[in-house]
C-alpha positions as a printed NumPy array, in Angstrom:
array([[-29.586, -10.114,  21.877],
       [-25.942,  -9.818,  20.898],
       [-25.265,  -6.853,  18.734],
       [-24.574,  -7.524,  15.834],
       [-21.295,  -5.254,  14.067],
       [-20.041,  -5.214,  10.449],
       [-16.829,  -4.006,   9.497],
       [-16.45 ,  -3.037,   5.957],
       [-13.048,  -3.515,   4.89 ],
       [-10.183,  -5.441,   5.989],
       [ -7.089,  -3.396,   5.716],
       [ -5.463,  -1.209,   8.656],
       [ -8.29 ,   0.141,  10.43 ],
       [-10.757,  -2.66 ,   9.415],
       [ -8.117,  -4.918,  11.284],
       [ -7.048,  -3.208,  14.463],
       [-10.695,  -2.239,  15.024],
       [-11.975,  -6.033,  14.999],
       [ -8.403,  -6.999,  16.999],
       [ -9.167,  -4.584,  19.734],
       [-13.13 ,  -5.192,  19.599],
       [-11.753,  -8.969,  20.208],
       [ -9.846,  -8.097,  23.876],
       [-12.855,  -5.456,  24.447],
       [-15.683,  -7.489,  24.413],
       [-17.581,  -9.544,  26.52 ],
       [-18.87 , -13.135,  26.128],
       [-22.36 , -12.729,  24.143],
       [-22.233,  -8.77 ,  23.724],
       [-21.558,  -8.397,  20.251],
       [-20.879, -10.621,  16.517],
       [-18.101,  -9.185,  14.81 ],
       [-17.876,  -9.981,  10.9  ],
       [-15.884,  -8.229,   9.037],
       [-15.881,  -8.633,   5.112],
       [-12.898,  -8.283,   2.657],
       [-12.151,  -9.89 ,  -1.294],
       [ -9.006, -10.648,   0.099],
       [ -7.675, -13.102,   3.351],
       [ -5.028, -10.581,   4.903],
       [ -4.004,  -7.595,   5.563],
       [ -1.198,  -6.097,   3.732],
       [  1.134,  -3.748,   5.482],
       [  1.7  ,  -1.134,   2.81 ],
       [  4.605,   0.931,   4.095],
       [  6.514,  -2.57 ,   3.209],
       [  5.755,  -2.467,  -0.503],
       [  8.693,  -0.65 ,  -1.64 ],
       [ 10.925,  -3.079,  -0.376],
       [  8.56 ,  -6.026,  -1.505],
       [  8.886,  -4.475,  -5.162],
       [ 13.03 ,  -4.647,  -4.348],
       [ 13.362,  -8.269,  -3.33 ],
       [ 14.318,  -7.084,   0.689],
       [ 11.226,  -8.338,   1.879],
       [  9.157, -11.987,   0.672],
       [  5.676, -11.098,  -0.02 ],
       [  4.089, -13.348,   2.629],
       [  5.692, -11.651,   5.396],
       [  4.293,  -8.108,   4.208],
       [  0.955,  -9.498,   4.698],
       [ -1.487, -10.474,   7.762],
       [ -3.937, -13.312,   7.408],
       [ -6.453, -12.316,   9.181],
       [ -8.26 , -15.803,   9.793],
       [ -4.963, -16.92 ,  11.871],
       [ -5.172, -13.762,  14.388],
       [ -9.121, -12.341,  14.243],
       [-10.228, -16.106,  16.179],
       [-13.711, -14.778,  16.611],
       [-14.557, -12.521,  13.885],
       [-16.867, -13.814,  11.284],
       [-14.694, -13.51 ,   7.672],
       [-16.607, -13.168,   4.709],
       [-14.673, -13.357,   1.542],
       [-16.583, -11.165,  -0.505],
       [-17.381,  -7.097,  -1.073],
       [-19.875,  -5.027,   0.466],
       [-21.803,  -3.81 ,  -2.308],
       [-24.464,  -1.69 ,  -1.296],
       [-25.618,   0.203,   1.929],
       [-29.016,   1.042,   3.395],
       [-28.116,   2.369,   6.794],
       [-31.936,   3.928,   6.662],
       [-32.936,   0.168,   7.418],
       [-29.126,  -0.943,   8.636],
       [-29.049,  -3.475,   5.823],
       [-25.688,  -4.079,   3.762],
       [-25.589,  -5.944,   0.369],
       [-22.588,  -8.255,   0.654],
       [-21.224, -10.011,  -2.506],
       [-19.333, -13.133,  -1.839],
       [-16.412, -13.979,  -4.269],
       [-18.354, -17.018,  -4.97 ],
       [-22.042, -17.243,  -5.035],
       [-24.81 , -14.859,  -5.147],
       [-25.1  , -11.645,  -3.656],
       [-26.969, -11.389,  -0.216],
       [-28.274,  -8.528,   2.82 ],
       [-26.76 ,  -8.687,   5.879],
       [-28.757,  -7.084,   8.953],
       [-26.526,  -4.919,  11.213],
       [-26.824,  -2.708,  14.282],
       [-23.673,  -1.163,  14.061],
       [-21.447,  -0.169,  10.366],
       [-18.013,   0.855,  10.092],
       [-16.424,   1.786,   7.115],
       [-12.97 ,   1.167,   6.608],
       [-12.991,   0.487,   3.158],
       [ -9.191,   2.039,   2.637],
       [ -8.015,   3.566,  -0.574],
       [ -7.427,   2.662,  -4.146],
       [ -5.081,   4.42 ,  -6.341],
       [ -6.668,   7.519,  -8.082],
       [ -5.023,   8.419, -11.542],
       [ -6.289,  10.937, -14.42 ],
       [ -7.004,  10.042, -18.378],
       [ -3.685,  10.449, -19.246],
       [ -2.895,   8.21 , -22.516],
       [ -1.49 ,   4.796, -21.548],
       [ -1.381,   4.805, -17.951],
       [ -4.913,   2.634, -17.958],
       [ -3.008,   0.458, -20.381],
       [  0.711,   0.24 , -19.414],
       [  1.248,   1.141, -15.621],
       [  1.215,  -0.531, -12.285],
       [  0.064,   0.835,  -8.998],
       [  2.006,   0.402,  -5.776],
       [ -1.064,  -0.598,  -3.256],
       [ -1.235,  -3.804,  -3.02 ],
       [  0.857,  -6.568,  -2.55 ],
       [  0.197,  -8.058,  -5.913],
       [  1.749,  -4.815,  -7.415],
       [  4.441,  -5.029,  -5.51 ],
       [  5.31 ,  -8.859,  -6.765],
       [  4.317,  -8.103, -10.567],
       [  6.916,  -5.019, -10.297],
       [  9.657,  -7.123,  -8.931],
       [  8.968,  -9.575, -11.517],
       [  9.006,  -7.163, -14.205],
       [ 11.833,  -5.595, -13.363],
       [ 13.948,  -8.703, -12.988],
       [ 12.667, -10.518, -16.166],
       [ 13.905,  -7.257, -18.172],
       [ 16.958,  -7.709, -16.909],
       [ 16.962, -11.087, -18.262],
       [ 15.442, -10.142, -21.29 ],
       [ 17.826,  -7.433, -21.953],
       [ 20.767,  -8.983, -21.282],
       [ 20.797, -10.966, -24.43 ],
       [ 20.169,  -8.172, -26.87 ],
       [ 22.791,  -5.946, -28.416],
       [ 23.932,  -3.066, -26.807],
       [ 22.465,  -0.744, -29.081],
       [ 19.023,  -2.07 , -29.249],
       [ 15.998,   0.489, -28.325],
       [ 14.263,  -2.492, -27.158],
       [ 17.257,  -2.788, -24.604],
       [ 17.417,   0.515, -23.37 ],
       [ 13.335,   0.81 , -23.005],
       [ 13.588,  -2.696, -21.   ],
       [ 16.383,  -1.107, -18.393],
       [ 14.436,   2.076, -18.202],
       [ 12.183,   2.442, -15.272],
       [  9.308,   5.589, -14.759],
       [  8.06 ,   6.296, -11.391],
       [  4.977,   8.627, -11.507],
       [  4.413,  10.995,  -7.878],
       [  6.712,  12.48 ,  -5.529],
       [  5.015,  11.637,  -2.548],
       [  6.465,   9.112,   0.46 ],
       [  4.992,   6.065,  -1.455],
       [  6.898,   7.498,  -5.096],
       [ 10.076,   8.189,  -3.1  ],
       [ 10.373,   5.339,  -1.965],
       [  9.447,   3.381,  -4.747],
       [ 11.895,   4.845,  -7.319],
       [ 14.954,   4.672,  -4.403],
       [ 14.388,   0.775,  -3.543],
       [ 14.285,  -0.395,  -7.387],
       [ 17.188,   1.958,  -8.041],
       [ 18.673,   0.276,  -5.115],
       [ 17.476,  -2.99 ,  -6.647],
       [ 18.539,  -2.712,  -9.782],
       [ 22.301,  -1.465,  -8.829],
       [ 22.383,  -5.016,  -7.281],
       [ 20.892,  -6.526, -10.195],
       [ 24.203,  -5.503, -12.164],
       [ 26.369,  -7.994,  -9.913],
       [ 24.725, -10.487, -11.45 ],
       [ 24.564,  -9.475, -14.902],
       [ 27.688,  -8.734, -15.784],
       [ 26.436,  -7.964, -19.614],
       [ 24.696,  -4.668, -18.29 ],
       [ 26.332,  -1.482, -17.377],
       [ 25.154,   1.302, -14.577],
       [ 24.559,   3.59 , -17.243],
       [ 22.145,   1.601, -19.311],
       [ 19.93 ,   1.17 , -16.037],
       [ 17.255,   4.274, -16.237],
       [ 15.089,   5.615, -13.789],
       [ 12.647,   8.827, -13.874],
       [ 10.699,  10.207, -11.413],
       [  8.173,  12.052, -12.687],
       [  6.196,  14.814,  -9.771],
       [  3.99 ,  17.541, -10.853],
       [  4.865,  20.246,  -8.094],
       [  8.569,  21.733,  -7.238],
       [  9.194,  19.431,  -4.616],
       [  9.214,  16.007,  -3.523],
       [  7.757,  14.528,  -0.054],
       [  5.285,  17.413,   1.523],
       [  5.498,  15.524,   4.546],
       [  9.421,  16.198,   5.503],
       [ 11.468,  19.783,   5.414],
       [ 12.437,  21.442,   2.244],
       [ 15.893,  21.251,   3.352],
       [ 15.183,  17.146,   3.754],
       [ 13.597,  16.611,   0.593],
       [ 16.362,  18.836,  -1.146],
       [ 18.949,  16.457,   0.3  ],
       [ 16.87 ,  13.616,  -1.096],
       [ 16.687,  14.712,  -4.53 ],
       [ 20.528,  15.222,  -4.402],
       [ 20.904,  11.871,  -2.866],
       [ 18.895,  10.242,  -5.687],
       [ 20.271,  12.185,  -8.472],
       [ 23.863,  11.09 ,  -7.61 ],
       [ 22.593,   7.508,  -6.898],
       [ 21.337,   7.447, -10.592],
       [ 17.515,   8.806, -10.514],
       [ 16.755,  11.413, -13.034],
       [ 14.402,  13.556, -10.874],
       [ 11.415,  15.521, -12.972],
       [ 10.122,  18.657, -10.672],
       [  7.296,  20.781, -11.861],
       [  6.606,  18.546, -14.348],
       [  3.755,  16.261, -15.404],
       [  3.553,  13.236, -17.632],
       [  1.114,  13.916, -20.723],
       [  1.189,  10.373, -22.165],
       [  2.497,   7.331, -21.939],
       [  0.821,   5.017, -24.742],
       [  2.655,   2.15 , -25.552],
       [  5.282,   3.13 , -23.475],
       [  6.776,   6.103, -24.877],
       [  7.06 ,   8.568, -22.071],
       [  5.883,  12.204, -23.286],
       [  6.976,  15.036, -20.108],
       [  5.081,  18.581, -20.049],
       [  8.995,  19.447, -20.246],
       [  8.674,  17.717, -24.158],
       [ 11.213,  15.514, -23.11 ],
       [ 10.055,  11.728, -24.398],
       [ 11.571,   8.696, -23.936],
       [ 11.156,   5.042, -23.931],
       [  9.786,   2.807, -20.784],
       [  8.545,  -0.686, -20.094],
       [  8.217,  -0.492, -16.35 ],
       [  5.992,   2.857, -15.185],
       [  4.708,   2.763, -11.664],
       [  1.702,   5.041, -10.613],
       [  2.02 ,   6.498,  -7.194],
       [  0.356,   9.772,  -7.452],
       [ -2.668,  10.211,  -4.959],
       [ -5.285,   7.855,  -3.772],
       [ -9.355,   8.205,  -3.425],
       [-12.057,   6.201,  -1.89 ],
       [-13.623,   3.308,  -2.771],
       [-16.111,   5.201,  -5.866],
       [-19.121,   2.89 ,  -4.6  ],
       [-19.465,   4.712,  -1.3  ],
       [-21.096,   7.581,  -3.37 ],
       [-24.164,   5.254,  -4.127],
       [-24.899,   4.751,  -0.444],
       [-27.052,   6.879,   1.909],
       [-24.238,   7.731,   4.267],
       [-22.782,  11.153,   4.13 ],
       [-20.242,  11.314,   1.569],
       [-17.791,  14.641,   1.452],
       [-16.726,  16.733,  -1.749],
       [-13.473,  14.25 ,  -2.583],
       [-15.55 ,  10.902,  -1.986],
       [-14.497,  10.118,   1.98 ],
       [-17.23 ,   9.158,   4.178],
       [-17.691,  12.241,   6.286],
       [-16.732,  11.536,   9.77 ],
       [-16.47 ,  13.359,  13.771],
       [-13.134,  13.581,  15.594],
       [-15.283,  10.726,  18.142],
       [-14.611,   8.544,  14.272],
       [-18.827,   8.674,  14.279],
       [-20.353,   9.23 ,  10.671],
       [-21.706,  12.794,  10.708],
       [-23.326,  14.863,   8.082],
       [-21.632,  17.753,   6.624],
       [-23.35 ,  19.898,   9.262],
       [-22.11 ,  17.738,  12.476],
       [-25.359,  15.522,  13.131],
       [-24.053,  12.026,  14.27 ],
       [-25.442,   8.85 ,  11.993],
       [-26.198,   6.891,  14.812],
       [-24.778,   3.709,  14.441],
       [-22.346,   3.954,  11.866],
       [-18.504,   4.722,  12.446],
       [-15.965,   5.41 ,   9.729],
       [-11.745,   5.138,  10.095],
       [ -8.79 ,   5.364,   7.704],
       [ -8.127,   6.093,   4.262],
       [-11.992,   6.108,   3.471],
       [-12.441,   8.643,   6.189],
       [-13.032,  12.545,   6.135],
       [-11.966,  12.74 ,  10.227],
       [-10.886,  16.302,  11.626],
       [ -7.501,  16.611,  12.709],
       [ -7.7  ,  18.125,  15.832],
       [ -4.1  ,  17.878,  16.492],
       [ -1.718,  20.946,  17.502],
       [ -0.348,  20.26 ,  13.448],
       [ -3.571,  19.36 ,  11.354],
       [ -2.84 ,  17.959,   8.15 ],
       [ -3.946,  19.434,   4.584],
       [ -7.67 ,  20.739,   4.772],
       [ -7.73 ,  20.502,   8.49 ],
       [ -8.458,  16.111,   7.956],
       [ -6.633,  13.346,   9.184],
       [ -3.794,  12.133,   6.073],
       [ -4.169,   9.063,   4.894],
       [ -1.417,   6.806,   5.995],
       [ -0.917,   3.949,   8.072],
       [  0.012,   5.866,  11.379],
       [ -3.483,   7.242,  11.276],
       [ -5.669,   3.778,  10.288],
       [ -3.291,   2.174,  13.164],
       [ -4.745,   4.352,  16.199],
       [ -8.034,   5.058,  14.809],
       [ -9.031,   1.566,  14.351],
       [ -7.72 ,   0.817,  18.005],
       [ -9.657,   3.756,  19.153],
       [-12.763,   3.152,  17.552],
       [-12.728,  -0.148,  18.343],
       [-12.837,   1.52 ,  22.232],
       [-15.524,   4.208,  21.611],
       [-17.84 ,   1.24 ,  20.012],
       [-17.802,  -0.637,  23.057],
       [-18.319,   2.166,  24.844],
       [-21.311,   3.348,  23.079],
       [-22.57 ,  -0.25 ,  23.44 ],
       [-22.319,  -0.118,  27.217],
       [-23.989,   3.934,  27.259],
       [-20.485,   5.272,  27.956],
       [-18.799,   7.964,  26.9  ],
       [-16.705,   7.843,  23.418],
       [-13.212,   9.982,  23.117],
       [-11.803,  12.264,  20.489],
       [ -9.123,  11.584,  18.496],
       [ -6.237,  13.452,  18.777],
       [ -2.916,  12.125,  18.037],
       [  0.57 ,  13.511,  18.773],
       [  2.681,  13.21 ,  15.574],
       [  5.538,  10.333,  15.775],
       [  7.434,  12.088,  12.656],
       [  8.334,  10.457,   9.005],
       [ 10.607,   7.838,   8.348],
       [ 11.425,   6.386,   5.157],
       [ 13.82 ,   4.17 ,   3.142],
       [ 15.225,   5.117,   0.128],
       [ 17.301,   1.965,  -0.503],
       [ 19.657,  -0.113,   0.989],
       [ 21.465,   1.447,   3.552],
       [ 20.096,   4.836,   3.016],
       [ 16.808,   6.938,   4.82 ],
       [ 15.501,   9.781,   6.205],
       [ 13.907,  10.665,   9.625],
       [ 12.535,  13.635,  10.686],
       [ 10.04 ,  13.951,  14.39 ],
       [  9.75 ,  17.39 ,  15.008],
       [ 12.569,  19.709,  14.228],
       [ 14.993,  16.673,  14.478],
       [ 15.984,  14.929,  11.563],
       [ 18.288,  12.291,  10.226],
       [ 19.294,  10.689,   7.325],
       [ 21.648,   8.167,   5.794],
       [ 22.424,   5.106,   7.412],
       [ 21.466,   5.659,  10.791],
       [ 17.875,   6.675,   9.233],
       [ 17.667,   3.959,   7.74 ],
       [ 18.193,   1.917,  10.365],
       [ 15.472,   4.238,  11.755],
       [ 12.787,   3.222,   9.215],
       [ 13.656,  -0.816,   9.858],
       [ 13.396,  -0.9  ,  13.637],
       [ 10.02 ,   1.797,  13.701],
       [  8.438,  -0.789,  10.779],
       [  9.262,  -3.893,  11.718],
       [  7.976,  -3.277,  15.039],
       [  4.849,  -1.554,  13.265],
       [  3.522,  -4.312,  11.413],
       [  0.92 ,  -6.195,  13.725],
       [  1.491,  -9.546,  15.752],
       [  4.935, -10.663,  16.821],
       [  4.806, -14.009,  14.386],
       [  5.01 , -11.558,  10.994],
       [  7.538,  -9.272,  13.151],
       [  9.877, -12.605,  13.718],
       [  9.42 , -13.417,   9.764],
       [ 10.337,  -9.465,   8.692],
       [ 13.659,  -9.258,  10.778],
       [ 14.284, -13.207,  10.216],
       [ 14.311, -12.012,   6.461],
       [ 16.315,  -9.238,   6.814],
       [ 18.96 , -11.011,   8.705],
       [ 19.132, -13.456,   5.912],
       [ 19.427, -10.551,   3.605],
       [ 22.689,  -9.531,   5.303],
       [ 24.544, -12.779,   5.036],
       [ 22.906, -14.042,   1.9  ],
       [ 21.866, -10.787,  -0.139],
       [ 18.75 , -10.299,  -2.014],
       [ 17.166, -12.731,  -3.768],
       [ 17.126, -12.258,  -7.277],
       [ 14.611, -14.966,  -8.628],
       [ 11.642, -13.902, -10.59 ],
       [  9.003, -16.108, -10.938],
       [  6.856, -14.134, -13.851],
       [  5.397, -17.522, -15.052],
       [  3.023, -17.491, -11.605],
       [  0.63 , -15.188, -13.688],
       [ -0.279, -17.748, -16.276],
       [  0.624, -21.486, -14.014],
       [ -0.852, -23.754, -16.491],
       [  0.922, -22.616, -19.46 ],
       [  3.561, -25.473, -19.648],
       [  0.639, -28.482, -18.807],
       [ -1.201, -26.732, -21.534],
       [  1.212, -26.929, -24.201],
       [  2.516, -30.665, -23.602],
       [ -0.886, -31.743, -22.375],
       [ -2.517, -34.811, -24.398],
       [ -6.031, -34.069, -25.858],
       [ -8.79 , -36.404, -26.811],
       [ -7.93 , -37.049, -30.958],
       [-11.298, -35.711, -33.063],
       [-13.97 , -38.185, -33.2  ],
       [-14.455, -39.995, -36.587],
       [-16.604, -39.379, -39.111]])
């Protein structure tokens, strides 16, 4: 009988695993099921550009049903795993939970934003981990410009609306604040009531430097470049409170900010701790270099595999990540997903599996329109050429040619027409106007 392969999570690693399995599996060899509450895989490196209006949101996601034609897609969540009985509990988006029996399970649940109990963050901040968050940030910023433009120049509310705070100085944080600063500068052409000096952008980073993935020299250049463009970068600084939009920093500085973006770390999904799979100290599924799930002592858990942000996979390359594990980024998730599919097929056929040993392709970041940084080994680029390298790399890296054409086509359109500045904040309550004017039955007569 065909083996049942269950993929938990449809992000990078899950999508690429299923995509590769469809190409490798023989007819009738296995049945692949992927479970995810969302119908698409989001290409996370594009989120800052989505927030800045440089990429159409739907172009930054890949519809799984369009490209996974042999894989069963289940809209829901895996809420329990008993690997001892090889049973997973699936809770669909609509309907009752049910048990699903499998032969092989692939844990690729990705990561979620990791926050700290800072007053106001849970109530006021927006993450930068989903396409919905990126769209909300874009709409909020344009909406704030619209609201601020009609307020008096000395209004405290106007100043609050035009102040953006990004927490976290890694790649996600730097790209987010740089893209938003660039977007705000472009918006000023459409809002003559607002001046450049009124728009305030703050980046708060607890460490003494930004972007640990690049050299200190390159990171220092980014700080100087973004400072010149109007970003206030607070190093060695922690966010103490954001209650009510009132920002308090560990340095004692205080100001008001309506838009707060949180990019200060990620963590695996907490439900994994409730399963019988081996979990590391920080909540990751323990894996081996061959992407098998294993105990901390190295004992293989047969029929279980893991990859991507949710996994704790030893980095056996010449340049291992912090702690000796692969860092949670798209580059690893994509490569691991492809290898994981090959190893699953090899395992089903009684063949040997291969260890994940990668060659670092470097790091590239977009820092707003026409500027960026690139590093590969000792070779670095910065400015316009690095920005082109960033767009070329990620434009080709997003899966499927259909999506590549949409992304590149959008960029070409923006070159001639500039970025679209329309915000559709009302989409969060699409029935509001209909309800306001809808006729209702009159109360029954007594």
